[in-house]
PDB file of C-alpha atoms in Angstrom:
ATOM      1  CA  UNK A   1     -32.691   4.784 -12.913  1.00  0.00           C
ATOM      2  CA  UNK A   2     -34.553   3.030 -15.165  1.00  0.00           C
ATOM      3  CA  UNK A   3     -31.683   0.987 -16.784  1.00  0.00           C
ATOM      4  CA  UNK A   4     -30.048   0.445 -13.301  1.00  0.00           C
ATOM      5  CA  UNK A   5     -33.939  -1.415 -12.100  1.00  0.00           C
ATOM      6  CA  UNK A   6     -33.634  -3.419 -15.803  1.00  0.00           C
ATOM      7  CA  UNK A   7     -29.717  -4.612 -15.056  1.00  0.00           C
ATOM      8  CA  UNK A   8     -29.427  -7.981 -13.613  1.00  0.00           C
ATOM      9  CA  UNK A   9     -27.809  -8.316  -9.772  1.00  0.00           C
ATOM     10  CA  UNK A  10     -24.458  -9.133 -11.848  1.00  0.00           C
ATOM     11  CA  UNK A  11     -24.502  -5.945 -13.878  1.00  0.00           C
ATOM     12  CA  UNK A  12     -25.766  -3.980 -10.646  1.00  0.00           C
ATOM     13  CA  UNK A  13     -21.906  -4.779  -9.175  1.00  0.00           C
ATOM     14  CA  UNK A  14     -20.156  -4.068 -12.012  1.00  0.00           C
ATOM     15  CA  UNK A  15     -21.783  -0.896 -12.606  1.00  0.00           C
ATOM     16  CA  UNK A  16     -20.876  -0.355  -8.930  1.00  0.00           C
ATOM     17  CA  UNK A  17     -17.100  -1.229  -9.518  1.00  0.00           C
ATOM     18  CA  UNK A  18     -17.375   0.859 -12.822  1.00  0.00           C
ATOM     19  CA  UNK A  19     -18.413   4.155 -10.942  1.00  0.00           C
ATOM     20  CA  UNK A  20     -17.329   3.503  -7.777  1.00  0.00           C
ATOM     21  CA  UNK A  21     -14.053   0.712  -7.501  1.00  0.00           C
ATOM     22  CA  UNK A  22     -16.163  -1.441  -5.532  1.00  0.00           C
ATOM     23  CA  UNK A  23     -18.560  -4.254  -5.885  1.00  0.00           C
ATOM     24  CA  UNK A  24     -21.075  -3.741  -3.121  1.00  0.00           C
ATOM     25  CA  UNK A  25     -22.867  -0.862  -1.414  1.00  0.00           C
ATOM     26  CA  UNK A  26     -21.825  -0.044   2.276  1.00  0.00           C
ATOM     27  CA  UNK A  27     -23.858  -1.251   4.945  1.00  0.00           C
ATOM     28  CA  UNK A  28     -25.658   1.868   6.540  1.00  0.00           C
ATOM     29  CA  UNK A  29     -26.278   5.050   4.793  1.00  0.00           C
ATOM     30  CA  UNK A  30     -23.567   7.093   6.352  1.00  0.00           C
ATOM     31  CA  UNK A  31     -20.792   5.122   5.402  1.00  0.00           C
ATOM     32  CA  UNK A  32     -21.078   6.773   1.872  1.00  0.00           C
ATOM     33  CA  UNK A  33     -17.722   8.810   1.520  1.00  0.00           C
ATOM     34  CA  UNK A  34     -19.749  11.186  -1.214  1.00  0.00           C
ATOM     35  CA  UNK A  35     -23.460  11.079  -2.523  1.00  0.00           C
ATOM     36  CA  UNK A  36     -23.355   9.591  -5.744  1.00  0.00           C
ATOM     37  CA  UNK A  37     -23.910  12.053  -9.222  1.00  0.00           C
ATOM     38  CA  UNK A  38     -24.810  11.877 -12.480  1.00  0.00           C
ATOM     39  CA  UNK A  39     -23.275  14.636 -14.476  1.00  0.00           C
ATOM     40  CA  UNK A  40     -24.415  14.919 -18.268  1.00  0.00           C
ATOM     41  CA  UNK A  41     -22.120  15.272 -20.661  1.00  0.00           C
ATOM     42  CA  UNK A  42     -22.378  18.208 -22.850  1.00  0.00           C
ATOM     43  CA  UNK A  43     -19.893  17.320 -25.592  1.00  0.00           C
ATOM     44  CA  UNK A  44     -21.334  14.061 -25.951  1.00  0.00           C
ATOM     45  CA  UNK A  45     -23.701  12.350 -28.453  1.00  0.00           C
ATOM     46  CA  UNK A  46     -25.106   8.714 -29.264  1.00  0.00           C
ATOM     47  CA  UNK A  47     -21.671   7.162 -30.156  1.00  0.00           C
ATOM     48  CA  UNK A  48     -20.084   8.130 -26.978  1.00  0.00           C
ATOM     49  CA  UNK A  49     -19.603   6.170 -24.191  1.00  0.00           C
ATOM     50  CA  UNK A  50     -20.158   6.796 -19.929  1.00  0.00           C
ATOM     51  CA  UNK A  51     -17.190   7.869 -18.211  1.00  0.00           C
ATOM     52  CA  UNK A  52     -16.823   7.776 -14.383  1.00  0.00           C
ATOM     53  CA  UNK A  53     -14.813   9.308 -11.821  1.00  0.00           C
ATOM     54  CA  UNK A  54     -14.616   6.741  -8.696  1.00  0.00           C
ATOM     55  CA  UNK A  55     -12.867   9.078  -6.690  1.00  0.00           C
ATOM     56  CA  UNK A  56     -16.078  11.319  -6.598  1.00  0.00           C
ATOM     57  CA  UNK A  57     -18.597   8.286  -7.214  1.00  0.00           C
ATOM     58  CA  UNK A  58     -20.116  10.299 -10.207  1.00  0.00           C
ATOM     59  CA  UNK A  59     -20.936   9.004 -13.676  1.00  0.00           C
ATOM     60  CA  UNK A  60     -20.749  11.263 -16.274  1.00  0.00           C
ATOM     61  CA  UNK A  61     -23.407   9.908 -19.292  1.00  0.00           C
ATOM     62  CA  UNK A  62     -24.105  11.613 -22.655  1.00  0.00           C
ATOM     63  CA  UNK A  63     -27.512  13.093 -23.675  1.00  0.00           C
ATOM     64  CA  UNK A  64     -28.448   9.726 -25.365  1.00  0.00           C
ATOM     65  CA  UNK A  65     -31.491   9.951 -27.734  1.00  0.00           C
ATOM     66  CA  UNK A  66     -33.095   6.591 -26.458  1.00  0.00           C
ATOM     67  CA  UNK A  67     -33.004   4.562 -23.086  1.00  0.00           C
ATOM     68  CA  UNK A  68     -32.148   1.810 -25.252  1.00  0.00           C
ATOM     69  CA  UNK A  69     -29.021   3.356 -26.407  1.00  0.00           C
ATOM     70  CA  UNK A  70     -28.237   4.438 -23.045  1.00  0.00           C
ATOM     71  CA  UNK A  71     -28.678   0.627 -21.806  1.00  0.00           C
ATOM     72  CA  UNK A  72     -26.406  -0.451 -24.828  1.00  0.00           C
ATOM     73  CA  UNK A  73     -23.670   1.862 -24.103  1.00  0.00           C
ATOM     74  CA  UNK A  74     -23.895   1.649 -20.277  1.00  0.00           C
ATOM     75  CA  UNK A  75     -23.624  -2.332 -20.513  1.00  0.00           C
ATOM     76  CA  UNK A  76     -20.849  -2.200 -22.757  1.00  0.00           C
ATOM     77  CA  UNK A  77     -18.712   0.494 -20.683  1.00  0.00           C
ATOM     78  CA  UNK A  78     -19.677  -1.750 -17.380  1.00  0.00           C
ATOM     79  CA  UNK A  79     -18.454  -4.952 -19.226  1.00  0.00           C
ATOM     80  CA  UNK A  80     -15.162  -3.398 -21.006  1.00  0.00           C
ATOM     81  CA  UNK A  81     -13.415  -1.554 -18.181  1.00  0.00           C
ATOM     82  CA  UNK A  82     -10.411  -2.258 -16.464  1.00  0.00           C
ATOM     83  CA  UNK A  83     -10.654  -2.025 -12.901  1.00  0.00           C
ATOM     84  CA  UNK A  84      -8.672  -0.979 -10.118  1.00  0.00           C
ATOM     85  CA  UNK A  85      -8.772  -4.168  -8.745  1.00  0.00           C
ATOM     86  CA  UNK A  86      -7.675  -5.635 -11.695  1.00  0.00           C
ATOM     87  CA  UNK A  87      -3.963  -3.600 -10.585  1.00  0.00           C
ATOM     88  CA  UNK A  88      -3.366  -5.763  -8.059  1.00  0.00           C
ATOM     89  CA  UNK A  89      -4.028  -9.029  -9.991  1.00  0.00           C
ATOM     90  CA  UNK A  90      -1.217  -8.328 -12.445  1.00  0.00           C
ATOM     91  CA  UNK A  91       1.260  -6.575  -9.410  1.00  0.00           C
ATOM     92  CA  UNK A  92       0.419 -10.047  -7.450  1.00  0.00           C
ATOM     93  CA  UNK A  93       1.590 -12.307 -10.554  1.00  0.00           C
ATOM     94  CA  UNK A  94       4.791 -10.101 -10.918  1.00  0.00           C
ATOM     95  CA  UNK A  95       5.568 -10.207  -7.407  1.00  0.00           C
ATOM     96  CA  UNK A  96       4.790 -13.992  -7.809  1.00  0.00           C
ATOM     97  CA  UNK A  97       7.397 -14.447  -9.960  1.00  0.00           C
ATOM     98  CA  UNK A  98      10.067 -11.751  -8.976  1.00  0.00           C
ATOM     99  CA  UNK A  99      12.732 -11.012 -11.416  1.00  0.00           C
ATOM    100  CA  UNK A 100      12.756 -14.227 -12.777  1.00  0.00           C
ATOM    101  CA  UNK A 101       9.717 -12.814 -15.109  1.00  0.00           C
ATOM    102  CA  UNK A 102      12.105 -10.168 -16.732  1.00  0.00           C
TER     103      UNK A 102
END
């Protein structure tokens, strides 16, 4: 939780859309499909990275030997994923340009 209170309000939403496929929390409490989880990762060491599952709003992190490592590796999964937004972006610009883009 620590790392989450250090991020900025920028990384807050994309660690949001990294774990969960959106960019801001719901408005009241109950409109939470699941609770969120943090599942450790037993296979994992200092050169992994966080995985999510945003289906199930669960991170799954690796037993990292520092916070500082976990910060490191956290920012750079939160900065380097591809969304599911990012989906409809490139299905928008192909149905923008129809067959002619074949």
């Amino acid at each position: 939780w620590e790392a989450l209170l250090e991020m900025s309000n920028i990384d807050r939403k994309k660690f949001l859309q990294f774990v969960w496929a959106r960019s801001r929390l719901p408005n009241k409490e109950s409109d939470f499909d699941a609770p969120f989880k943090i599942q450790k990762d037993l296979g994992g060491s200092d050169m992994s990275l966080p995985s999510a599952s945003t289906c199930f709003f669960s991170l799954t992190l690796p037993e990292y030997t520092s916070k500082e490592t976990l910060k490191k590796k956290l920012k750079f999964a939160i900065e380097n994923v591809c969304t599911m937004e990012s989906d409809y972006v490139t299905n928008d610009a192909e149905v923008g340009e129809g067959w002619r883009g074949l």
